[in-house]
Tab-separated table of C-alpha atoms in Angstrom:
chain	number	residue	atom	x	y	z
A	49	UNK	CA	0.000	0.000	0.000
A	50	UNK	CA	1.571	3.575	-0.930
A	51	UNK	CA	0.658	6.514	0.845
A	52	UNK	CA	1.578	9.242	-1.949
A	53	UNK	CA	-0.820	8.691	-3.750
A	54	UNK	CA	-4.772	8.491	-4.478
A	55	UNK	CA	-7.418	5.756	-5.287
A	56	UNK	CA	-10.488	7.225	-6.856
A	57	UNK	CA	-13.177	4.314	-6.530
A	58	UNK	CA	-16.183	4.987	-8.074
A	59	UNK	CA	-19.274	2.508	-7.510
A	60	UNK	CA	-21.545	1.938	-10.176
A	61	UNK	CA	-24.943	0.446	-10.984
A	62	UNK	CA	-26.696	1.046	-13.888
A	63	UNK	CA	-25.204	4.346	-14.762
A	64	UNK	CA	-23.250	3.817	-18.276
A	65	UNK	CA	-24.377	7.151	-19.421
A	66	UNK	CA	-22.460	8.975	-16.833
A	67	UNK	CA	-19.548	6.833	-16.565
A	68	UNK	CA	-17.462	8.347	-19.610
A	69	UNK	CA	-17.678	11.822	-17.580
A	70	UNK	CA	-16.984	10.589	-14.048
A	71	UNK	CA	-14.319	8.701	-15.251
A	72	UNK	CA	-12.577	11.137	-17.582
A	73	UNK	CA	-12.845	13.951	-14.900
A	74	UNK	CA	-11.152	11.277	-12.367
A	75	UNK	CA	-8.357	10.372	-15.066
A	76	UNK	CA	-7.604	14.384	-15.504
A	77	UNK	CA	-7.081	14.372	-11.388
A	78	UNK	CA	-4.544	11.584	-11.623
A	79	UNK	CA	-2.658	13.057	-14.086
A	80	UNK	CA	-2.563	16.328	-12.068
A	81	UNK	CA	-1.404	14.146	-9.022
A	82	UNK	CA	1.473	12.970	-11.683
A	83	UNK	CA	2.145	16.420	-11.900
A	84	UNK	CA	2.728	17.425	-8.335
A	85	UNK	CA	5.316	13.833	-8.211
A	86	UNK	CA	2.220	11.707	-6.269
A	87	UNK	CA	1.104	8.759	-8.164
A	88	UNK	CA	-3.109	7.711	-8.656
A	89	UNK	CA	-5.795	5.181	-9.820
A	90	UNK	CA	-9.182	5.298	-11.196
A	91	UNK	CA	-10.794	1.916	-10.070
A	92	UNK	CA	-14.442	1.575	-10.932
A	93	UNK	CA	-16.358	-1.327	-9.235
A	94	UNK	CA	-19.574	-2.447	-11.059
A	95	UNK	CA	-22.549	-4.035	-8.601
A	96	UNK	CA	-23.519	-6.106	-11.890
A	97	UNK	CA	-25.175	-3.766	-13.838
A	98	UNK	CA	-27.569	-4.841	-16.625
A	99	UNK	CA	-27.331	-1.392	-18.716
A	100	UNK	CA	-24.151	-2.271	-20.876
A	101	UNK	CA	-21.911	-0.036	-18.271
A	102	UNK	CA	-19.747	-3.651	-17.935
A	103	UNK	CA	-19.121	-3.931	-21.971
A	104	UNK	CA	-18.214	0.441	-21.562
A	105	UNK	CA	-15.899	-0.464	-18.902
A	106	UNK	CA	-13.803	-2.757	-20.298
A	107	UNK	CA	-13.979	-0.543	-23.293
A	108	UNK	CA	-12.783	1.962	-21.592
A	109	UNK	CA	-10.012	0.270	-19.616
A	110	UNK	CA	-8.730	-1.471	-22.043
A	111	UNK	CA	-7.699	2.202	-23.779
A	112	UNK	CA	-6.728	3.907	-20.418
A	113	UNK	CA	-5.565	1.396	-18.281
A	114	UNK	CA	-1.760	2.881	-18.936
A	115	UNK	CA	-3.139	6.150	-17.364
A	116	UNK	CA	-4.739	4.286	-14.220
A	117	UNK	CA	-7.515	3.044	-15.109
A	118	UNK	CA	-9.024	-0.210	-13.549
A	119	UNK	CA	-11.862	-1.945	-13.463
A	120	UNK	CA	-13.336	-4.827	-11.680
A	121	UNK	CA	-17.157	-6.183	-12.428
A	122	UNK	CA	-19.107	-8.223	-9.956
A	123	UNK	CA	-21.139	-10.862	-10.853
A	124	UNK	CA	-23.681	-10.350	-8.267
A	125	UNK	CA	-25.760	-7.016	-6.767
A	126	UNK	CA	-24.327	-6.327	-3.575
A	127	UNK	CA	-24.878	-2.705	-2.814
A	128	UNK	CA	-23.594	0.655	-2.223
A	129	UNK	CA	-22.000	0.266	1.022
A	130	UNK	CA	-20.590	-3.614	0.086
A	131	UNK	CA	-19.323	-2.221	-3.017
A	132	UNK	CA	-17.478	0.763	-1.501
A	133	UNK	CA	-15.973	-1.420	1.401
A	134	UNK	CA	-14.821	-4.043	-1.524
A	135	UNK	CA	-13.010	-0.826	-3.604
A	136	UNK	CA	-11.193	-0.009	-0.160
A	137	UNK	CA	-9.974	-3.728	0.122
A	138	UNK	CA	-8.792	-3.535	-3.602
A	139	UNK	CA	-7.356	-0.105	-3.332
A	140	UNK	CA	-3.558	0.431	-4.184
A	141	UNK	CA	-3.208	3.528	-1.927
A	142	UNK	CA	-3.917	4.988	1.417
A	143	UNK	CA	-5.560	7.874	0.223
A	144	UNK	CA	-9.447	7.022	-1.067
A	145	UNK	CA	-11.878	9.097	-3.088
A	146	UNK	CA	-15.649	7.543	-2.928
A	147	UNK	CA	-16.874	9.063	-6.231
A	148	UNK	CA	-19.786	8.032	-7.214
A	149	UNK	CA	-20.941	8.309	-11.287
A	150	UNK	CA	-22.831	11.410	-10.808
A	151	UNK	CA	-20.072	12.921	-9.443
A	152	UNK	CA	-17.326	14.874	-11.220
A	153	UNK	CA	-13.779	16.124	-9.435
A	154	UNK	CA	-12.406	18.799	-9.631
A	155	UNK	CA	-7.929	17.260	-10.622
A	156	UNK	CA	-6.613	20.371	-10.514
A	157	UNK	CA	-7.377	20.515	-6.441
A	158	UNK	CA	-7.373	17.205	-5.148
A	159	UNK	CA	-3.519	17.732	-4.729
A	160	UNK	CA	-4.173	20.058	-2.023
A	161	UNK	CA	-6.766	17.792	-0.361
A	162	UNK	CA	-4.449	14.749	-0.451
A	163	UNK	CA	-1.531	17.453	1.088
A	164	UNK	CA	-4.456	18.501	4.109
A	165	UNK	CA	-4.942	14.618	4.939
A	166	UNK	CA	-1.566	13.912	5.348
A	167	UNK	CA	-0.671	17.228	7.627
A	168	UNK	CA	-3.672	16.742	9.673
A	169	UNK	CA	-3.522	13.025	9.952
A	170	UNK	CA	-7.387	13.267	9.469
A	171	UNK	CA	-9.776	10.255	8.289
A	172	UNK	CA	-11.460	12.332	5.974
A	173	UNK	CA	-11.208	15.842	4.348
A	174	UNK	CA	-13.757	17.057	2.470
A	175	UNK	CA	-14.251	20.322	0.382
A	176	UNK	CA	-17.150	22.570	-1.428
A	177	UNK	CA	-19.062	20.707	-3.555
A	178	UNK	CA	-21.087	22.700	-6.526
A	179	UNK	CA	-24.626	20.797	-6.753
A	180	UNK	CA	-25.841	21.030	-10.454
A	181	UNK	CA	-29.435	19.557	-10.895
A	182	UNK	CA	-30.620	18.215	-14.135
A	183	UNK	CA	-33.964	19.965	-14.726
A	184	UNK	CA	-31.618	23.112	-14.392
A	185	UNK	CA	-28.564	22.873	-15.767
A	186	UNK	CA	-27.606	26.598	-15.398
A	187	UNK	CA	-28.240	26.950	-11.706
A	188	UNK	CA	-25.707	25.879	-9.350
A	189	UNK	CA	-26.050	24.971	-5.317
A	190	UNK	CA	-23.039	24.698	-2.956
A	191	UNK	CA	-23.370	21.584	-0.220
A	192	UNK	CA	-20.474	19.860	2.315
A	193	UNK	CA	-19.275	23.826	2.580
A	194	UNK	CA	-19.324	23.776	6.669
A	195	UNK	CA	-16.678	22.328	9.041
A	196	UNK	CA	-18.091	19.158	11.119
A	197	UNK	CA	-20.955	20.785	13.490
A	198	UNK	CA	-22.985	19.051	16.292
A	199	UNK	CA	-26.378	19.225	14.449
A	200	UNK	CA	-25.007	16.491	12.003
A	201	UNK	CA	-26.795	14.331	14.535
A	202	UNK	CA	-30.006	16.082	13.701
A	203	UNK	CA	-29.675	15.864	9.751
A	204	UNK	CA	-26.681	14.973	7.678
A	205	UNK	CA	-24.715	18.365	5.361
A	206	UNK	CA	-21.750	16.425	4.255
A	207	UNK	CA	-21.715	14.102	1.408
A	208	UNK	CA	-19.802	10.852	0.721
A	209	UNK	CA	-17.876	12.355	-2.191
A	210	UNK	CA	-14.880	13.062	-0.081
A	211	UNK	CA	-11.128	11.790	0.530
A	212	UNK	CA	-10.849	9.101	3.398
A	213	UNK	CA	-7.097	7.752	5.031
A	214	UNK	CA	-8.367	3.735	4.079
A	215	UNK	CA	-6.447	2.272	7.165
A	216	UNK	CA	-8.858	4.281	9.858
A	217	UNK	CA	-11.543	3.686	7.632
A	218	UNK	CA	-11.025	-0.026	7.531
A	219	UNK	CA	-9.962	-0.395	11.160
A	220	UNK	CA	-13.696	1.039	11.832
A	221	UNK	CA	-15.234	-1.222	9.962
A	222	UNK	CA	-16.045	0.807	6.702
A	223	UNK	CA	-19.237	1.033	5.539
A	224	UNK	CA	-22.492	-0.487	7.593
A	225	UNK	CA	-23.364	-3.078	4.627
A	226	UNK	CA	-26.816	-3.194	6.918
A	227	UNK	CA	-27.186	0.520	6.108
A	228	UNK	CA	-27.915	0.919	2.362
A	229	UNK	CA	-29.732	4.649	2.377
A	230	UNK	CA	-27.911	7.412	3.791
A	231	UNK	CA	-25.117	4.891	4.634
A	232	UNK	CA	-22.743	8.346	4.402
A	233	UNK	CA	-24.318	10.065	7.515
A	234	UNK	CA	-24.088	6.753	8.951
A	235	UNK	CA	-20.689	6.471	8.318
A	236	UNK	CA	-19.443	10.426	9.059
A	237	UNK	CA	-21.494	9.810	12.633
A	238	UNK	CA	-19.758	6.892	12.950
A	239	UNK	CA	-16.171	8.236	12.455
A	240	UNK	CA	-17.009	11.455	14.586
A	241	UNK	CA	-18.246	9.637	17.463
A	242	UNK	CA	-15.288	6.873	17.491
A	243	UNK	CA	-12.511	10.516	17.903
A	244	UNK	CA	-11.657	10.576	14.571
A	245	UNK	CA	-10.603	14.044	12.739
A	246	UNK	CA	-13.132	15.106	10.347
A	247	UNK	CA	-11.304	18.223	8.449
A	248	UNK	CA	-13.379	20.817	6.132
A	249	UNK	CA	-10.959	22.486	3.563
A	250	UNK	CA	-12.257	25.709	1.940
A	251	UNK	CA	-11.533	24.384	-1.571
A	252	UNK	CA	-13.879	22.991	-4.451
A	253	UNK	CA	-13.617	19.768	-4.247
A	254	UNK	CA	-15.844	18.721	-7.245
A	255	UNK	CA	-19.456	18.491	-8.708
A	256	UNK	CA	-22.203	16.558	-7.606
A	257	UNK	CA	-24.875	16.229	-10.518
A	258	UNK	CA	-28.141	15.323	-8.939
A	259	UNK	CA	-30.126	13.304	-11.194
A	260	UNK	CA	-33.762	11.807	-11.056
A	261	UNK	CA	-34.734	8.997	-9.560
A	262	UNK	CA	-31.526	8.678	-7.762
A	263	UNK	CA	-31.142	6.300	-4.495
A	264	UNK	CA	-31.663	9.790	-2.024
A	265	UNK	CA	-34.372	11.083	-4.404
A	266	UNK	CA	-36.118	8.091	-4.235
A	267	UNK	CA	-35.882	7.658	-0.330
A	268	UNK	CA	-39.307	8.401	1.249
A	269	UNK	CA	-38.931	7.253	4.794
A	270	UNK	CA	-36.494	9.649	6.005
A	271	UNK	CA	-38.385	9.469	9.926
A	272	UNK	CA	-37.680	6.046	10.497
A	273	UNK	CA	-33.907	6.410	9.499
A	274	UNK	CA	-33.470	9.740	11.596
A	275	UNK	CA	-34.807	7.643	14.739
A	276	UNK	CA	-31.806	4.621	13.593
A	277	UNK	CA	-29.331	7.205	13.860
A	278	UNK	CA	-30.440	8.669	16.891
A	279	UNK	CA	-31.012	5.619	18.960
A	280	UNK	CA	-27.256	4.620	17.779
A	281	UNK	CA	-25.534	7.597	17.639
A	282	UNK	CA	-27.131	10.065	20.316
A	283	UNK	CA	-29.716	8.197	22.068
A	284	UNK	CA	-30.410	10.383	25.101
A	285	UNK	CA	-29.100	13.915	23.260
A	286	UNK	CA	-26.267	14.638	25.206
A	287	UNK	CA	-23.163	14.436	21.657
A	288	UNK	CA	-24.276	18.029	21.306
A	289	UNK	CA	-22.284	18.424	24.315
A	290	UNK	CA	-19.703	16.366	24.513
A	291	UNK	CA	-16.005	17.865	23.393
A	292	UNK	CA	-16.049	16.005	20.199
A	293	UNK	CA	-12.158	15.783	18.724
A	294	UNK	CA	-13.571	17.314	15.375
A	295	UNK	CA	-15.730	20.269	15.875
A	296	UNK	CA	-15.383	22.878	13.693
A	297	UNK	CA	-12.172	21.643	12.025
A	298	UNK	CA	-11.196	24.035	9.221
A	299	UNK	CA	-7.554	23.231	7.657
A	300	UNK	CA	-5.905	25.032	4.544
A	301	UNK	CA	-3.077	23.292	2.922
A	302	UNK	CA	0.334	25.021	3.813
A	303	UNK	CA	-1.522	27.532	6.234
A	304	UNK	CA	-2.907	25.396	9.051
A	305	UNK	CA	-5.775	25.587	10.758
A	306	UNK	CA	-8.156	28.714	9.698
């Protein structure tokens, strides 16, 4: 396992039409990691899709796997959180991205975030994402632009698409495989309430294309899960006031804390 350097896993089911984007955007970032003398992987993990994105894959790979691309295809449907705990048991470096295939990143900065993980010995750092929706393709939204607050235990502002150190990741567990809707909250709640450092970096750290009839659009029984998290996270209310190691942890490559 090498530490300079970057996975970027992306899961995907059933989204060939938004692979070639995803996937070129996370190519660009390795080569911009090249740049700065840190090496990088794209490795895409398909949950046995049945739209042709397997056949685009190994398209795909087999003309960019000399810049990093890699692809593995599972023969059965195992989920979102299965399928992101098998890309950080198959990634080649300490340093993951969970991109999903509506996602786009943002190369030229991911540098910078990989340089913030490895000052602040963080599990994750995340940055400003831009949230484009489909029906309006000229408006633009801005979400995971806060540091790591208490009222994440009331409802959930950061998103997966983030960069994690794999070994505390792992050593937690990873994702909760049980936990297949909002299994990021899960896991950020998880993280924060085990002492690890959650680090907001005032950069961009990609795009998040929200598109219909996605797994959170299509998630109507948001009550129920709130009440799961509660009961496991914050059961009789008293996180809020506990000294939690990341609260309000703002870091800027080369500057410090801000």
């Amino acid at each position: 396992m090498n530490r300079a350097g970057v996975t970027i896993a992306i899961p995907n089911w059933n989204h060939e039409v938004f692979l070639p984007r995803s996937i070129g955007a996370s190519l660009n970032a390795v080569r911009c990691l090249r740049e700065k003398g840190m090496d990088g992987e794209v490795l895409v993990v398909d949950d046995a899709s049945r739209d042709g994105s397997a056949s685009l894959l190994r398209s795909l790979e087999a003309r960019h796997s000399r810049d990093g691309l890699r692809v593995i295809i599972q023969e059965e449907n195992r989920g979102l959180a299965a399928t992101r705990n098998y890309a950080l048991v198959e990634a080649r470096f300490r340093s993951v991205v969970f991109h999903d295939a509506d996602n786009e990143l943002i190369g030229e900065n991911l540098p910078l975030f990989v340089q913030s993980i490895d000052e602040t010995g963080a599990a994750a750092v995340y940055g400003n994402l831009l949230v484009r929706y489909a029906n309006r393709p000229t408006a633009f939204w801005v979400n995971s632009n806060e540091s790591f607050q208490p009222r994440v235990f009331d409802s959930n502002f950061i998103d997966a698409f983030a960069l994690f150190d794999r070994v505390q990741l792992m050593d937690l567990g990873g994702y909760c495989q049980q936990q297949q809707t909002w299994a990021d909250w899960e896991l950020w709640l998880h993280l924060a309430t085990n002492g690890c450092r959650l680090v907001f970096v005032p950069l961009t750290f990609g795009v998040y294309h929200v598109l219909p009839n996605s797994m959170l659009q299509a998630t109507t029984d948001h009550d129920s899960i709130k009440l799961k998290f509660k009961r496991m996270f914050d059961q009789v209310g008293f996180r809020k006031g506990l000294p939690l190691r990341t609260k309000h942890d703002r870091y800027f490559p080369g500057v410090g804390v801000v």
